[in-house]
GROMACS .gro file of C-alpha atoms in nm:
model
  187
    1MET     CA    1   0.000   0.000   0.000
    2THR     CA    2   0.289   0.240   0.067
    3ASP     CA    3   0.414   0.185  -0.290
    4ASP     CA    4   0.096   0.302  -0.460
    5ILE     CA    5   0.044   0.634  -0.634
    6HIS     CA    6  -0.224   0.848  -0.469
    7SER     CA    7  -0.403   1.149  -0.616
    8LEU     CA    8  -0.409   1.442  -0.378
    9THR     CA    9  -0.526   1.774  -0.522
   10ASP     CA   10  -0.464   2.016  -0.810
   11GLY     CA   11  -0.316   1.747  -1.035
   12VAL     CA   12  -0.061   1.645  -0.771
   13ARG     CA   13   0.013   1.284  -0.681
   14LEU     CA   14   0.183   1.127  -0.381
   15ARG     CA   15   0.426   0.853  -0.485
   16PRO     CA   16   0.737   0.688  -0.345
   17ALA     CA   17   1.061   0.882  -0.394
   18ALA     CA   18   1.314   0.748  -0.644
   19LEU     CA   19   1.677   0.819  -0.724
   20GLY     CA   20   1.562   0.955  -1.061
   21ASP     CA   21   1.398   1.245  -0.874
   22ALA     CA   22   1.736   1.403  -0.791
   23GLU     CA   23   1.732   1.666  -1.067
   24SER     CA   24   1.374   1.767  -0.995
   25PHE     CA   25   1.445   1.786  -0.621
   26ALA     CA   26   1.745   2.011  -0.689
   27GLU     CA   27   1.536   2.247  -0.901
   28THR     CA   28   1.250   2.267  -0.652
   29MET     CA   29   1.476   2.300  -0.348
   30THR     CA   30   1.670   2.579  -0.520
   31ARG     CA   31   1.351   2.763  -0.616
   32SER     CA   32   1.213   2.731  -0.261
   33ARG     CA   33   1.542   2.792  -0.079
   34ALA     CA   34   1.474   3.145   0.048
   35TYR     CA   35   1.117   3.056   0.144
   36MET     CA   36   1.221   2.750   0.349
   37ARG     CA   37   1.537   2.897   0.506
   38ARG     CA   38   1.363   2.986   0.836
   39TRP     CA   39   1.264   2.621   0.892
   40GLU     CA   40   1.562   2.431   0.751
   41PRO     CA   41   1.920   2.357   0.860
   42VAL     CA   42   2.190   2.559   0.689
   43ARG     CA   43   2.279   2.358   0.380
   44PRO     CA   44   2.603   2.348   0.180
   45GLU     CA   45   2.579   2.470  -0.179
   46ALA     CA   46   2.623   2.112  -0.303
   47PHE     CA   47   2.289   2.021  -0.142
   48TYR     CA   48   2.108   2.222  -0.411
   49THR     CA   49   2.266   2.032  -0.700
   50ARG     CA   50   2.159   1.716  -0.878
   51ASP     CA   51   2.455   1.529  -0.729
   52GLY     CA   52   2.378   1.658  -0.379
   53GLN     CA   53   2.018   1.543  -0.408
   54ALA     CA   54   2.129   1.208  -0.552
   55GLN     CA   55   2.349   1.154  -0.245
   56ARG     CA   56   2.065   1.253  -0.012
   57LEU     CA   57   1.818   1.027  -0.193
   58THR     CA   58   2.063   0.734  -0.198
   59ALA     CA   59   2.090   0.751   0.182
   60LEU     CA   60   1.715   0.797   0.224
   61LEU     CA   61   1.634   0.504  -0.004
   62ALA     CA   62   1.883   0.286   0.186
   63ASP     CA   63   1.694   0.377   0.506
   64ARG     CA   64   1.368   0.287   0.329
   65ASP     CA   65   1.508  -0.051   0.222
   66ALA     CA   66   1.617  -0.114   0.582
   67GLY     CA   67   1.267  -0.029   0.710
   68ARG     CA   68   1.382   0.289   0.888
   69ALA     CA   69   1.214   0.546   0.660
   70MET     CA   70   0.947   0.593   0.396
   71PRO     CA   71   1.002   0.887   0.162
   72TRP     CA   72   0.733   1.013  -0.076
   73VAL     CA   73   0.732   1.293  -0.330
   74LEU     CA   74   0.450   1.519  -0.433
   75ALA     CA   75   0.464   1.516  -0.813
   76ASP     CA   76   0.274   1.733  -1.059
   77ASP     CA   77   0.121   1.624  -1.391
   78GLU     CA   78   0.465   1.631  -1.554
   79ASP     CA   79   0.612   1.422  -1.268
   80ARG     CA   80   0.814   1.715  -1.133
   81VAL     CA   81   0.872   1.725  -0.758
   82VAL     CA   82   0.661   1.995  -0.590
   83GLY     CA   83   0.708   1.874  -0.234
   84ALA     CA   84   0.789   1.577  -0.018
   85VAL     CA   85   0.672   1.387   0.289
   86THR     CA   86   0.899   1.152   0.481
   87LEU     CA   87   0.845   0.921   0.771
   88ALA     CA   88   1.186   0.877   0.935
   89SER     CA   89   1.320   0.699   1.242
   90ILE     CA   90   1.056   0.429   1.202
   91GLU     CA   91   1.054   0.203   1.506
   92ARG     CA   92   0.875  -0.130   1.529
   93GLY     CA   93   0.803  -0.346   1.833
   94PRO     CA   94   0.590  -0.198   2.109
   95PHE     CA   95   0.659   0.167   2.008
   96ARG     CA   96   0.546   0.157   1.638
   97ASN     CA   97   0.642   0.521   1.586
   98ALA     CA   98   0.786   0.747   1.316
   99ARG     CA   99   0.890   1.110   1.278
  100LEU     CA  100   0.717   1.315   1.012
  101GLY     CA  101   0.877   1.576   0.788
  102TYR     CA  102   0.716   1.754   0.494
  103TRP     CA  103   0.743   2.058   0.270
  104THR     CA  104   0.591   2.201  -0.045
  105ASP     CA  105   0.735   2.413  -0.323
  106VAL     CA  106   0.707   2.786  -0.259
  107GLY     CA  107   0.466   2.814  -0.551
  108ARG     CA  108   0.230   2.557  -0.397
  109ALA     CA  109   0.232   2.679  -0.036
  110GLY     CA  110  -0.097   2.770   0.128
  111ARG     CA  111  -0.317   2.569  -0.111
  112GLY     CA  112  -0.396   2.268   0.109
  113LEU     CA  113  -0.142   2.040  -0.057
  114ALA     CA  114   0.059   1.971   0.261
  115THR     CA  115  -0.263   1.898   0.450
  116ALA     CA  116  -0.379   1.652   0.183
  117ALA     CA  117  -0.038   1.482   0.171
  118VAL     CA  118   0.004   1.451   0.549
  119THR     CA  119  -0.351   1.317   0.581
  120ARG     CA  120  -0.280   1.047   0.321
  121VAL     CA  121   0.059   0.957   0.472
  122CYS     CA  122  -0.105   0.912   0.812
  123GLU     CA  123  -0.349   0.665   0.654
  124LEU     CA  124  -0.061   0.480   0.485
  125ALA     CA  125   0.138   0.476   0.811
  126ARG     CA  126  -0.157   0.320   0.994
  127ASP     CA  127  -0.285   0.080   0.727
  128GLY     CA  128   0.029   0.000   0.527
  129LEU     CA  129   0.308   0.026   0.784
  130GLY     CA  130   0.107  -0.066   1.095
  131LEU     CA  131   0.232   0.233   1.293
  132HIS     CA  132   0.062   0.345   1.613
  133ARG     CA  133   0.197   0.700   1.644
  134ILE     CA  134   0.357   0.976   1.436
  135GLU     CA  135   0.541   1.270   1.585
  136ALA     CA  136   0.638   1.602   1.431
  137GLY     CA  137   0.810   1.918   1.547
  138THR     CA  138   0.800   2.276   1.420
  139VAL     CA  139   1.002   2.583   1.510
  140LEU     CA  140   0.794   2.805   1.736
  141ASP     CA  141   0.696   3.056   1.467
  142ASN     CA  142   0.610   2.811   1.186
  143PHE     CA  143   0.238   2.873   1.224
  144ALA     CA  144   0.150   2.742   0.876
  145SER     CA  145   0.301   2.402   0.956
  146GLN     CA  146   0.131   2.398   1.295
  147ARG     CA  147  -0.204   2.459   1.119
  148VAL     CA  148  -0.134   2.168   0.883
  149LEU     CA  149  -0.066   1.938   1.176
  150ALA     CA  150  -0.378   2.052   1.362
  151LYS     CA  151  -0.595   1.998   1.052
  152CYS     CA  152  -0.448   1.648   1.021
  153GLY     CA  153  -0.541   1.547   1.376
  154PHE     CA  154  -0.207   1.605   1.550
  155GLU     CA  155  -0.210   1.732   1.906
  156LEU     CA  156   0.044   1.958   2.071
  157TYR     CA  157   0.211   1.779   2.359
  158GLY     CA  158   0.498   2.005   2.457
  159THR     CA  159   0.794   2.221   2.369
  160ALA     CA  160   1.145   2.085   2.321
  161PRO     CA  161   1.413   2.342   2.405
  162ARG     CA  162   1.696   2.374   2.150
  163TYR     CA  163   1.563   2.067   1.968
  164LEU     CA  164   1.721   2.107   1.622
  165HIS     CA  165   1.987   2.327   1.464
  166ILE     CA  166   1.774   2.529   1.222
  167ASN     CA  167   1.870   2.836   1.020
  168GLY     CA  168   2.206   2.859   1.198
  169ALA     CA  169   2.093   2.823   1.561
  170TRP     CA  170   1.954   2.568   1.805
  171GLN     CA  171   1.580   2.627   1.791
  172ASP     CA  172   1.302   2.543   2.034
  173HIS     CA  173   1.027   2.333   1.874
  174ARG     CA  174   0.662   2.273   1.939
  175MET     CA  175   0.609   1.896   1.950
  176PHE     CA  176   0.302   1.727   1.804
  177GLN     CA  177   0.178   1.369   1.786
  178ARG     CA  178  -0.102   1.181   1.622
  179ILE     CA  179  -0.217   0.849   1.759
  180LEU     CA  180  -0.321   0.643   1.457
  181HIS     CA  181  -0.496   0.354   1.638
  182ASP     CA  182  -0.510   0.181   1.974
  183GLY     CA  183  -0.495  -0.178   1.854
  184PRO     CA  184  -0.209  -0.413   1.942
  185PRO     CA  185   0.111  -0.404   1.732
  186GLN     CA  186   0.077  -0.601   1.408
  187GLY     CA  187   0.356  -0.776   1.219
   0.00000   0.00000   0.00000
């Protein structure tokens, strides 16, 4: 189920990430760089190149193959990357948890695309991966991302001081979680 292609909105599909997406990722990340700077780590220039994205995707796909991550892209009608959603740090056993990260291209922000994608990924995490819980964090002033999480059924459960090094400094984060089900662990 996690390998399927899912229609979201405005001609955008959710599909698994692939190494062949490197060039498109580089273009979209470069275009959205200034917009996302406030919420991202400082990146080396190489990150915004095809080779930099190929290296990043190679590592991410290795984590997927090992069961530690599930990366998806948001692709438009021409199969260009216009965003991404990733479940990382997937844990099995009694925890059945993952960390959620997502972003959309600057030209697609504020149109409900992130909300549609996160909603679908939560369904896939529950039904396809058998996860119990997803967690996410946002810098304190990322109100748009906090609205996405609230619309998708996440609840605020605390603040983590100096949680991640974002935009050149250790940043406090608001921490959210969504409980996907209360059944026993499966698989």
